[in-house]
PDB file of C-alpha atoms in Angstrom:
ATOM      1  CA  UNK A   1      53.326 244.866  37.334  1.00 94.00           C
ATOM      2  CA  UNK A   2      52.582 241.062  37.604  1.00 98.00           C
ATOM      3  CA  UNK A   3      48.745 239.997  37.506  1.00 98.00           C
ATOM      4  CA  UNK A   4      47.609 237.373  39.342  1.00 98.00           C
ATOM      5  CA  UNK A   5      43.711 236.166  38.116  1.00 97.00           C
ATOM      6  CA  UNK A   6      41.758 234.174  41.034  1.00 96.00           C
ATOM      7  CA  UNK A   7      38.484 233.340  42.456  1.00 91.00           C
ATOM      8  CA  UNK A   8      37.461 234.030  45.776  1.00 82.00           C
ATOM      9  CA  UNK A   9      38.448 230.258  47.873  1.00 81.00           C
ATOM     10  CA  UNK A  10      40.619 229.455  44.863  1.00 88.00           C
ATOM     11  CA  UNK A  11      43.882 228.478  44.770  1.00 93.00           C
ATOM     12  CA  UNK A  12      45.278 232.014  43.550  1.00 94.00           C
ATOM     13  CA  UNK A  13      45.614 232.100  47.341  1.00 94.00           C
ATOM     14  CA  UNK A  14      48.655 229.819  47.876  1.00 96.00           C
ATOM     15  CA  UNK A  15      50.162 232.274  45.227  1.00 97.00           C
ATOM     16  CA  UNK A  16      48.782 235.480  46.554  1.00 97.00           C
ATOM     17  CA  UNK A  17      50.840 234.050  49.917  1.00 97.00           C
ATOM     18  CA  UNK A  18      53.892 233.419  48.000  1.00 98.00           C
ATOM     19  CA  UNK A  19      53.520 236.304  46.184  1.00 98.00           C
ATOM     20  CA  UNK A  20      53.339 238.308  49.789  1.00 97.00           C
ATOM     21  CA  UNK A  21      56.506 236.017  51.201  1.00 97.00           C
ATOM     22  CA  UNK A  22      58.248 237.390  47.989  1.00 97.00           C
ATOM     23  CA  UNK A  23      57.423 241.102  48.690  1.00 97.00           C
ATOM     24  CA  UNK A  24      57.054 241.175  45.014  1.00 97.00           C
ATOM     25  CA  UNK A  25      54.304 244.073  44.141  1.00 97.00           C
ATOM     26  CA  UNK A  26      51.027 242.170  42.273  1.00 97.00           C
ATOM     27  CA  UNK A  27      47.750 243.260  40.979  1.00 97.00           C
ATOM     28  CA  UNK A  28      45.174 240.556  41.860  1.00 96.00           C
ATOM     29  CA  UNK A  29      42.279 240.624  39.275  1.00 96.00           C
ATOM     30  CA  UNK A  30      39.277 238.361  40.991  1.00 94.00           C
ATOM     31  CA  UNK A  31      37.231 237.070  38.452  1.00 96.00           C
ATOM     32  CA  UNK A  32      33.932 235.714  39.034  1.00 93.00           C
ATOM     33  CA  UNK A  33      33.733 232.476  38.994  1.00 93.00           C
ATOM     34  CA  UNK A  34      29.996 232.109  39.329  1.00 93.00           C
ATOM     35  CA  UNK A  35      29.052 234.055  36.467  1.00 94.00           C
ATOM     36  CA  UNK A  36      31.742 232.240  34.302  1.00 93.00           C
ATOM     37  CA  UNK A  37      34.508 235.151  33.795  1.00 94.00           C
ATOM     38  CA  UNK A  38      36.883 232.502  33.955  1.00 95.00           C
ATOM     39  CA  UNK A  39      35.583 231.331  30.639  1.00 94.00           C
ATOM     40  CA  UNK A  40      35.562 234.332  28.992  1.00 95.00           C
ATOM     41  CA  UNK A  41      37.612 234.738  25.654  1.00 94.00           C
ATOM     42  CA  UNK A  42      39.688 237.422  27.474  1.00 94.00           C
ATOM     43  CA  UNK A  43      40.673 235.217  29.932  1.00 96.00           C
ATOM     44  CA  UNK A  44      41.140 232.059  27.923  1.00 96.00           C
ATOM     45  CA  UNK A  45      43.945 233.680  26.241  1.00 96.00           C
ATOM     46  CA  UNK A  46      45.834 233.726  29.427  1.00 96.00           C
ATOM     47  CA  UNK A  47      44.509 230.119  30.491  1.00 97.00           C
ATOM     48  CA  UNK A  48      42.677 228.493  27.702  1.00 96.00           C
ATOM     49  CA  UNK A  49      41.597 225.673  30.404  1.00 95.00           C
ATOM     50  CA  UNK A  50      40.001 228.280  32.031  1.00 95.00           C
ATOM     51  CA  UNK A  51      41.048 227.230  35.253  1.00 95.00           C
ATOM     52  CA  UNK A  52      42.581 229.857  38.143  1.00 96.00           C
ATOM     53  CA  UNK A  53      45.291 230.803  39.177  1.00 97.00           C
ATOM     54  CA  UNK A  54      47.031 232.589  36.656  1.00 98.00           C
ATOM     55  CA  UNK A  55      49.515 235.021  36.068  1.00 98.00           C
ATOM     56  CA  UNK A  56      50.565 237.620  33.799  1.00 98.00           C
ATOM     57  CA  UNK A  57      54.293 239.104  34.476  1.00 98.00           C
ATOM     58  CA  UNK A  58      55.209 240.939  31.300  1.00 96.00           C
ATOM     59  CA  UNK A  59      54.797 239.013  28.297  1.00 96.00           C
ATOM     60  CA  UNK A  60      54.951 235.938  30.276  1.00 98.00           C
ATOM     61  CA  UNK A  61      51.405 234.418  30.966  1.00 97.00           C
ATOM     62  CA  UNK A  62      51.371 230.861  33.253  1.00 98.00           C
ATOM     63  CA  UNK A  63      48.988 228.782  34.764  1.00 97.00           C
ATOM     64  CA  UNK A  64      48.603 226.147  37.521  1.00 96.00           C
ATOM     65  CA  UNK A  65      49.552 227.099  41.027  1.00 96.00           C
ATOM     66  CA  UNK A  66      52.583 224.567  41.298  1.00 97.00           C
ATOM     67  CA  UNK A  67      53.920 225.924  38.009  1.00 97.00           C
ATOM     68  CA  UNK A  68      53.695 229.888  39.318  1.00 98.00           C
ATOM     69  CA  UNK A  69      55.229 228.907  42.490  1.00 98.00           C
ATOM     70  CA  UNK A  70      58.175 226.952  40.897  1.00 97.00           C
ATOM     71  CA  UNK A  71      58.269 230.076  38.713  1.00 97.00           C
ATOM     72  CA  UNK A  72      58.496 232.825  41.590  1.00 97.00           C
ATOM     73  CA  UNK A  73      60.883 231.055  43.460  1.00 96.00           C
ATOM     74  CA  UNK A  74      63.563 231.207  40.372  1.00 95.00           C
ATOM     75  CA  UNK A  75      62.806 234.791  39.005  1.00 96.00           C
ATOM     76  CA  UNK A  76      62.423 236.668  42.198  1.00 95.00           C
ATOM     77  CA  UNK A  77      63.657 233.994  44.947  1.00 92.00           C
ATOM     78  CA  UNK A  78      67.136 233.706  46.683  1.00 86.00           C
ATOM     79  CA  UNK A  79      67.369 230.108  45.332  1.00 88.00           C
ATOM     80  CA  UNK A  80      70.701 228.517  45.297  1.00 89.00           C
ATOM     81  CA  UNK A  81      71.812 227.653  41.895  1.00 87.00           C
ATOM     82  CA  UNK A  82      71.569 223.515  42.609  1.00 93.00           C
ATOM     83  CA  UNK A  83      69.754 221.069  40.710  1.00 95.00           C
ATOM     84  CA  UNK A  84      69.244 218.981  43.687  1.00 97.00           C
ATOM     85  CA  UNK A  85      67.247 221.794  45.440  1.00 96.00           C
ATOM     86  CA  UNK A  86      65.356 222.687  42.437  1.00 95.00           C
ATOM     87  CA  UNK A  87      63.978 219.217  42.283  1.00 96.00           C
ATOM     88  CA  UNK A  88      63.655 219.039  45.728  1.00 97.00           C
ATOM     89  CA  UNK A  89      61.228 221.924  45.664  1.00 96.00           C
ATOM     90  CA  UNK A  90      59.111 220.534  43.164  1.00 97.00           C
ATOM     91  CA  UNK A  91      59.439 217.340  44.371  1.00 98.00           C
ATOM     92  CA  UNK A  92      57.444 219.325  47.371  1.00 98.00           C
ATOM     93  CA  UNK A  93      54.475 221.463  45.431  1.00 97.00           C
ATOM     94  CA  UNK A  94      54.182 218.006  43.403  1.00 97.00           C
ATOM     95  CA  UNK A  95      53.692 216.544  46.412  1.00 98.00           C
ATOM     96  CA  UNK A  96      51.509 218.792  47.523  1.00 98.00           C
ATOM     97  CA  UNK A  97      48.834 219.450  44.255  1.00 96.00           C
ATOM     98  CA  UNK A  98      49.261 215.690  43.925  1.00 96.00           C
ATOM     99  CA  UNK A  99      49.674 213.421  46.221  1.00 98.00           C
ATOM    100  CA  UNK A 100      48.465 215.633  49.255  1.00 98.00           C
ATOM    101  CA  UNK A 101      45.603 217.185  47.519  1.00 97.00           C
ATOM    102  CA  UNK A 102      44.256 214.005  46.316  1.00 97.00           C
ATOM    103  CA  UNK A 103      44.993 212.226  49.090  1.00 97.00           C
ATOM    104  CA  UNK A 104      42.762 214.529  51.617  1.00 97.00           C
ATOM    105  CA  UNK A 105      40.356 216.401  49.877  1.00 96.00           C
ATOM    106  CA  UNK A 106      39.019 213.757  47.637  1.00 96.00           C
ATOM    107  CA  UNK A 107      36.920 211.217  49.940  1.00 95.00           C
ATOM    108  CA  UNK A 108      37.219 207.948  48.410  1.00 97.00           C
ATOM    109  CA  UNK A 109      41.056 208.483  49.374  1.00 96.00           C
ATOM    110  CA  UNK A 110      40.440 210.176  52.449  1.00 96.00           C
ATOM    111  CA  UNK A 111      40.990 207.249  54.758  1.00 95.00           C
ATOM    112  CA  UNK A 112      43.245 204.863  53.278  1.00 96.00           C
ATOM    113  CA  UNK A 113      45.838 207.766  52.202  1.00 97.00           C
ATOM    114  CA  UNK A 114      45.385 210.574  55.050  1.00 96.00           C
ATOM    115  CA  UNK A 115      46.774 208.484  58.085  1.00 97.00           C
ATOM    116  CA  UNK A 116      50.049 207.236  55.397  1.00 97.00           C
ATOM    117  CA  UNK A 117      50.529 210.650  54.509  1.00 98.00           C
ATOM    118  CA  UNK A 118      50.197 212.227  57.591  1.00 98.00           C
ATOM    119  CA  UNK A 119      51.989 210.243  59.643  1.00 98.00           C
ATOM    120  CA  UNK A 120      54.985 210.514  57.219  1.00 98.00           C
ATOM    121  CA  UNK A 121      54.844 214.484  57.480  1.00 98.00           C
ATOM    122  CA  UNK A 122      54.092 214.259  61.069  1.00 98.00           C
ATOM    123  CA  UNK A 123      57.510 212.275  61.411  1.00 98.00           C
ATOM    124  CA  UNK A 124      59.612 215.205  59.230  1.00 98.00           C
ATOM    125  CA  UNK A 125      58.446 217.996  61.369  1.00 98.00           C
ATOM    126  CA  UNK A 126      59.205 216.313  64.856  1.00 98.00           C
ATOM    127  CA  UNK A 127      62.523 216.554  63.472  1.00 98.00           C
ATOM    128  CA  UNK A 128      62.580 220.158  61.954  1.00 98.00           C
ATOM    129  CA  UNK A 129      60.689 223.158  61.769  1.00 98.00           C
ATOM    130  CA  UNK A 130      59.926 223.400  58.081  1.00 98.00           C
ATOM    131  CA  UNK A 131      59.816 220.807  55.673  1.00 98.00           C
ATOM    132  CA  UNK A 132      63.477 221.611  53.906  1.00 96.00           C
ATOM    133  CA  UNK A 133      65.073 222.126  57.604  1.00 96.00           C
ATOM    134  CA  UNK A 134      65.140 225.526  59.860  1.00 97.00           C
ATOM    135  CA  UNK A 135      64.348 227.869  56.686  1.00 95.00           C
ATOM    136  CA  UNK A 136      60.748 228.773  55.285  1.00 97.00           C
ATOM    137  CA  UNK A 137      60.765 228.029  52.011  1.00 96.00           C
ATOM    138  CA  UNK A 138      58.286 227.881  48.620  1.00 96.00           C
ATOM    139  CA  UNK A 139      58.049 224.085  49.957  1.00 97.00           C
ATOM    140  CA  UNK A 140      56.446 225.047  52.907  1.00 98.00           C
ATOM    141  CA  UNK A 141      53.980 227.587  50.477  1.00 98.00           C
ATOM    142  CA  UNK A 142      52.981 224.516  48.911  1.00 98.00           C
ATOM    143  CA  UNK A 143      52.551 222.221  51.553  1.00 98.00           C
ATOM    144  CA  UNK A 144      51.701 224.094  54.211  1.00 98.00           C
ATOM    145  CA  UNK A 145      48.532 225.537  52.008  1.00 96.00           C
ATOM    146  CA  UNK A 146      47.166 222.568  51.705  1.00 97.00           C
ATOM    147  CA  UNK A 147      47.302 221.845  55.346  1.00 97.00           C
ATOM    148  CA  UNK A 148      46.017 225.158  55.785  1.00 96.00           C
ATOM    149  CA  UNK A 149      42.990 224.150  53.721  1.00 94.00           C
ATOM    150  CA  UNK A 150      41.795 221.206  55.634  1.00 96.00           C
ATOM    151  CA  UNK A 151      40.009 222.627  58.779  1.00 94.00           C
ATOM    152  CA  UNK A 152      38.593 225.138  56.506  1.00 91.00           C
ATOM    153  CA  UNK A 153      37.097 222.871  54.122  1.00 92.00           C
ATOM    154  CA  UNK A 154      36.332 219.412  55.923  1.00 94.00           C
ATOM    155  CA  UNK A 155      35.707 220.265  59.822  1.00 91.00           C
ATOM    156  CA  UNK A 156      35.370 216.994  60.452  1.00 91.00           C
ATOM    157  CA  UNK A 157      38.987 215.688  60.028  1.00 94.00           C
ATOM    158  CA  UNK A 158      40.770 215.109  63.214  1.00 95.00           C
ATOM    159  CA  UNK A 159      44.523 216.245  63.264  1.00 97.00           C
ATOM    160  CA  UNK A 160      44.998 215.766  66.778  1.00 97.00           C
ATOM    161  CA  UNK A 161      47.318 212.199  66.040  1.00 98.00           C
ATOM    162  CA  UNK A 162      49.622 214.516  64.103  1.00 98.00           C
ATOM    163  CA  UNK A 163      50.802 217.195  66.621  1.00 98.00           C
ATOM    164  CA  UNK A 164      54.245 218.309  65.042  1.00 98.00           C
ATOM    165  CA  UNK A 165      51.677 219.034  61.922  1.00 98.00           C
ATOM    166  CA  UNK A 166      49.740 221.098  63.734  1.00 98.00           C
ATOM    167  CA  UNK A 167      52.308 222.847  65.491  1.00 98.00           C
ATOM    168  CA  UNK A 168      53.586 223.393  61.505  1.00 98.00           C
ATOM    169  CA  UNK A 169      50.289 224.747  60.324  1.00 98.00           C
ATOM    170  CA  UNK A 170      49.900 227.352  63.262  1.00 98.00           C
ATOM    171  CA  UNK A 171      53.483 228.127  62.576  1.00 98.00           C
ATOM    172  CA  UNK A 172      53.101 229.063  58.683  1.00 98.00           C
ATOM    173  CA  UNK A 173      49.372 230.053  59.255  1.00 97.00           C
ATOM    174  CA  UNK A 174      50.468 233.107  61.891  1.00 97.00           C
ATOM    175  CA  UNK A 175      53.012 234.114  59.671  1.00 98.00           C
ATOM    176  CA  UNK A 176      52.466 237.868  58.394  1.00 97.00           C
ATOM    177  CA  UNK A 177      52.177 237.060  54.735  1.00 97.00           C
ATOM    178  CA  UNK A 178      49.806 234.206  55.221  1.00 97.00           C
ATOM    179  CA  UNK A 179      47.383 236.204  56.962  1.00 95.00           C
ATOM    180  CA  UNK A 180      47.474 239.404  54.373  1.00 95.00           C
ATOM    181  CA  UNK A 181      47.218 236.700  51.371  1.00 94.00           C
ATOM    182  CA  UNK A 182      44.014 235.167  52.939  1.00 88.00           C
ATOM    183  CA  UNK A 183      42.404 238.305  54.316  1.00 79.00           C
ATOM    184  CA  UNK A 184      38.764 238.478  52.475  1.00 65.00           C
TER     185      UNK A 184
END
């Protein structure tokens, strides 16, 4: 059975929600992060950065939640067999670990990068539903997390000038495997 390895408020969550999207059966081993399990020998074996999420499926051991999601989607996915939306799907957890990530959560980017981002995803979802058209994908996973993550972590961002993103986040927030991934 695959192993996923996470702290609690890591994110082995975005993968735990994948994982769930998937129906694909996981153990999730929470390591403590406070009393440095993550640095452990054991677990630098799998990770030797010592960083979470990881996975073990088999013999296969992989780290960094973009890579694990790209990973998912091809060995237990219904991906079509096209370059182009390959790339385009990790053109969209790139995005999102990247650009997004950086551009929100760190505050010396916070308000020269939020508005240009925002208003640029705000724009693709008063056209569509989901960021690749009408169908959920891994994209959304990826994105959508990190949207997820921002009234959790910084309260005092206003989203209110992006309303087809919030209408997105309530969407892939109410979905079933969102809210079993991100139960306590």
């Amino acid at each position: 059975m695959l192993k996923l390895y996470g702290g609690a408020f890591s994110r082995a969550g975005i993968v735990k929600w994948y994982l769930e999207e998937l129906n694909v059966p996981f153990e999730f081993v929470l390591l403590d992060m406070k009393n440095g399990e993550h640095k452990k020998p054991e677990f630098l074996t799998i990770n030797p950065i010592g960083k979470v999420p990881a996975i073990v499926d088999g013999d296969f051991q992989l780290w960094e939640s973009g890579a694990i999601l790209l990973y998912l989607a091809e060995k237990y996915g219904d991906l079509p067999n096209s370059p182009e939306y390959k790339a385009t799907l990790a053109q969209w957890v790139l995005f999102a670990n990247s650009t997004l990530s950086l551009g929100v959560f760190v505050e010396a980017n916070r308000d020269r990068e939020m508005p240009r981002l925002m208003t640029a995803l705000n724009s693709i979802l008063e056209k569509q539903p989901y960021l690749l058209g009408n169908e959920f994908t891994m994209a959304d996973v990826a994105v959508g997390s990190m949207l997820a993550y921002i009234p959790m972590i910084l309260k005092e961002v206003d989203l209110s000038p992006y309303p087809a993103v919030l209408d997105y986040m309530k969407r892939v927030t109410e979905r079933p495997a969102f809210q079993k991934a991100m139960q306590p």
